[in-house]
């Protein structure tokens, strides 16, 4: 039985009013909740969200400074930044990456290595950033791509700057090269400066002057949208370009020296004695530095480092050779300095010298002996037996001290990295090395530049320059001027004087210089052959240094040139000219060249001629 | 003012020309002014949210104009006529919904659109009006509150369209339709114990609902619970929205000067997330002014419901108003991060067409109810 319900209009209205009020109040409370939430976001946490919004909006991008250029002293360009073309792909604009890369491979050469590198970039970079697929496109490749560009949406060619050495191998040993920054290098560099730089100096001037050449990175603050695309530049701090460097190298001289060395492995260093500027720095064979710039391939590198002639080895800085007889003038100076010899007293130079109380023979290079010679004549004819005796009178300790004061056995302080020290032996050193005592025989052969003593060609040239200046000593320098990147002003780097060797009286210097002049001028001198046609006076000293312990009796017996080249001695030669006002000092090393007089001396003569007769060797001719 | 109303009993001789015009057009002045103010403010916000895209603002203005003409037309229809046609509109809506499921257009992963040859529209929009009308129609001749037996047809009227819309899937619209129907039942005086029982039932049904949810819908709920769980994916919207609002501060960054919205960090800034644009460019002050405007519109509409003279009008006015409130609350709540992300636009401000027509039709109904009262003293 259904209950009959009767509508109560008033009750229904009342009920409805209550419900409406109820809904209104709940609605109001909920809107107030939203308002409280807004207050929390916009007032309480406002500053936090401002930071988050700014981080969203602004991005700092580094602006790479152009690397400083390198010139020779006459303004010949040695290292430049060349626009290079790379093939870049914007992933998000490419419909199908696989097909695109395959099609591109028919137009430009794409190695598996390129694809591997590209894939790793693809995984880490954002899809709107252009990623390089190939660098260093050839002109033909650029042209081929340009013709078919419309077939490749999202693919483009981008110009960048990349280091280029226009003279290739000619200046490589001095200039060095740049290469990709490695992670271990990055740890030593200022990371802020290298965020956008991929190249860093590895060897040579490029490495030593990295900070000057690099310049200072600029920044561009860009506003980006949510996809990270730059919308506009908010602020811009321009980079400070790297400084241009002017080397003291004279490329004409460098090329003459290189040509004179020919196919020989060896080194030529020429220094201006007046200020220590390095005029030529040649190490042969050399190498083309350009492949190193974008990362040299494995095979190419292996070929260079396995080459028996060691083209990557910088002989000038790192080659350590027994100086042979080229050390004699310096030993003679030591003896004069310590007053242990009367230079004018004639002494008999036998064919064989015996240390008193010993039966071991120490031979003269000329089996005929030297006859009666004074100190100057002993240098002129390079009398070994005279110097064995002199060395014993001088003693190893004074000899060691004096040679070190001359700059041997330590880095010269040139503005190039990786310099070797050479070695001037001493009893203390020998005890440290092999625990054995120093014998008088060691002293004797040290006096003629054999045995343990080792010098670098650079040390030899630098010491020759000091000798030519009668003790005035400068550290060798290879960079002579730096161009301010902002003002364009050229700032010459001042010479870097070093303490002179102990003051022998000026008569001693004159005597040694005279004796070296006689080496060339006197028909009996060992380098008389190079005097013919010389338009200036030359002072020089020859040297022939044993490389391997050749079978007894080989040395000085019969013409060396008959020996297999590997067993031949190193030919050494030092010279400076003009004698009275020296403008150039040279050291020449020809590995396995045999007699210094025969092989190395003519090379030195060519260098002296080239410098003193055909060049001014003057000021920086740069812009 | 909300309650400062020209009385239907007062003589027309006391009225100004404007008031006479409004009466002649069956419009409610205060509600009309508030809705117009909201729409115009919305156009300005949209200009700032769309990267100063004037063609977008132009299209929105055209839509507003069309929708406003719908309001004018609907306001002329008497509530009695609306009541008579309620079942037919409801049936039409159901048929179109079924038809959409069968052969509708797929837009953005959901099957919501129906093409009528010259125009495409979402049948689910019809249901935003038709469901509260049907609820009011069903209850209008019954003694209130409804008894147990009447509860089942009532539930069917609400649940069937809601399910049909939800499986499209369009959770936002389904929620709005459900709220309109539910508020109709609520205003009919449904007993509290019945309400509580229904809420308990809903709570029990939630895990089952979860089971039927699409993966992206589950994602949204999980993301709401912890936006940082996927900051570049599902959580991105809400994080960027909070950054936009928070960085706006008290007074905002200024019109057209919001970095979040101008630089596209804020996704869907002209549509569902336009409230965040307002918060960024006009600050807390701007957001509160907008909320106050909505509050005024809701209060005025509730007042119209209170003054309505018959059950059908009362229930319809009340449920349409609360559906509008639900719109505002869900959108502002989701944009400010107190509700999960549900595809509900900010009414009359978000860019978009169909929902605006429905909203304006709703306000037309409210005005019709208010202006068609019989001139007898209550």
Short mmCIF file of C-alpha atoms in Angstrom, two decimals, chain A residues 2 5-7 9 11-13 15-24 26-28 30-31 33-35 37-39 41-43 45-50 52-54 56-57 223-228 231, chain B residues 140-145 147 150 186-187 189-190 192 195 236 240 242-243 245-250 253 259-260 263-265 275 279 283-284 287-288 291 302 305-306 308 311 314 322 325 329 332 336-338:
data_model
loop_
_atom_site.label_atom_id
_atom_site.label_comp_id
_atom_site.label_asym_id
_atom_site.label_seq_id
_atom_site.Cartn_x
_atom_site.Cartn_y
_atom_site.Cartn_z
CA UNK A 2 1.70 3.07 -1.26
CA UNK A 5 2.81 11.98 -0.59
CA UNK A 6 1.45 15.42 -0.77
CA UNK A 7 3.56 18.21 -2.18
CA UNK A 9 5.35 23.89 -1.76
CA UNK A 11 8.73 23.05 2.56
CA UNK A 12 10.24 22.38 -0.85
CA UNK A 13 11.14 26.04 -1.28
CA UNK A 15 14.62 23.02 1.51
CA UNK A 16 15.82 24.43 -1.84
CA UNK A 17 16.94 27.68 -0.24
CA UNK A 18 18.97 25.80 2.31
CA UNK A 19 20.59 23.69 -0.37
CA UNK A 20 21.44 26.72 -2.51
CA UNK A 21 22.99 28.44 0.51
CA UNK A 22 24.88 25.27 1.31
CA UNK A 23 26.21 25.02 -2.27
CA UNK A 24 27.10 28.73 -2.23
CA UNK A 26 30.94 25.30 -0.17
CA UNK A 27 31.67 26.97 -3.51
CA UNK A 28 32.96 30.06 -1.79
CA UNK A 30 36.64 26.11 -2.51
CA UNK A 31 37.36 29.34 -4.39
CA UNK A 33 41.15 27.53 -1.20
CA UNK A 34 42.32 28.34 -4.72
CA UNK A 35 43.04 31.91 -3.62
CA UNK A 37 47.02 28.38 -3.02
CA UNK A 38 47.71 31.34 -5.31
CA UNK A 39 48.92 33.38 -2.35
CA UNK A 41 52.66 30.35 -4.96
CA UNK A 42 52.80 34.04 -5.76
CA UNK A 43 53.72 35.65 -2.46
CA UNK A 45 57.28 31.20 -2.72
CA UNK A 46 57.55 34.02 -5.24
CA UNK A 47 61.34 34.40 -5.19
CA UNK A 48 61.86 30.67 -5.72
CA UNK A 49 59.68 30.65 -8.80
CA UNK A 50 61.36 33.80 -10.15
CA UNK A 52 63.11 28.91 -11.78
CA UNK A 53 61.58 31.10 -14.50
CA UNK A 54 64.91 32.89 -15.13
CA UNK A 56 64.14 28.50 -17.89
CA UNK A 57 64.52 31.63 -19.92
CA UNK A 223 66.73 34.12 -24.21
CA UNK A 224 65.43 30.76 -25.29
CA UNK A 225 62.03 29.27 -25.79
CA UNK A 226 60.88 26.00 -24.27
CA UNK A 227 62.58 24.04 -27.04
CA UNK A 228 65.88 25.80 -26.22
CA UNK A 231 64.85 33.86 -29.39
CA UNK B 140 9.46 18.73 -11.66
CA UNK B 141 6.10 16.99 -10.98
CA UNK B 142 7.21 14.77 -8.14
CA UNK B 143 6.94 15.53 -4.47
CA UNK B 144 10.38 16.38 -3.21
CA UNK B 145 12.66 15.05 -1.90
CA UNK B 147 12.02 8.70 -2.82
CA UNK B 150 12.82 7.60 -8.14
CA UNK B 186 21.27 17.66 -4.56
CA UNK B 187 19.03 20.70 -5.00
CA UNK B 189 16.55 17.88 -1.45
CA UNK B 190 18.10 14.45 -1.57
CA UNK B 192 21.92 13.73 3.55
CA UNK B 195 24.10 11.63 -0.29
CA UNK B 236 55.92 19.18 -17.14
CA UNK B 240 55.70 25.00 -15.71
CA UNK B 242 53.31 26.67 -11.09
CA UNK B 243 56.51 28.45 -12.21
CA UNK B 245 52.01 31.62 -11.56
CA UNK B 246 54.65 31.80 -8.82
CA UNK B 247 57.01 34.02 -10.79
CA UNK B 248 54.15 36.43 -11.45
CA UNK B 249 54.17 37.50 -7.81
CA UNK B 250 51.77 40.01 -6.33
CA UNK B 253 55.20 40.77 -14.92
CA UNK B 259 58.50 34.80 -20.07
CA UNK B 260 56.86 31.46 -19.31
CA UNK B 263 58.51 31.76 -24.69
CA UNK B 264 56.26 28.69 -24.83
CA UNK B 265 57.50 27.13 -21.61
CA UNK B 275 44.76 30.86 -15.95
CA UNK B 279 48.74 34.65 -12.91
CA UNK B 283 49.94 38.55 -10.57
CA UNK B 284 47.91 37.60 -7.53
CA UNK B 287 44.00 36.25 -10.49
CA UNK B 288 41.91 37.34 -7.48
CA UNK B 291 38.13 34.72 -9.28
CA UNK B 302 22.34 31.21 -7.46
CA UNK B 305 17.78 30.08 -8.88
CA UNK B 306 16.47 31.19 -5.46
CA UNK B 308 12.77 30.97 -9.59
CA UNK B 311 10.63 23.28 -9.43
CA UNK B 314 14.83 26.14 -9.70
CA UNK B 322 27.01 24.71 -9.99
CA UNK B 325 31.29 26.63 -10.69
CA UNK B 329 37.11 25.28 -9.66
CA UNK B 332 41.85 26.96 -11.46
CA UNK B 336 47.50 26.01 -9.50
CA UNK B 337 48.36 22.42 -8.64
CA UNK B 338 45.73 21.44 -6.12
#
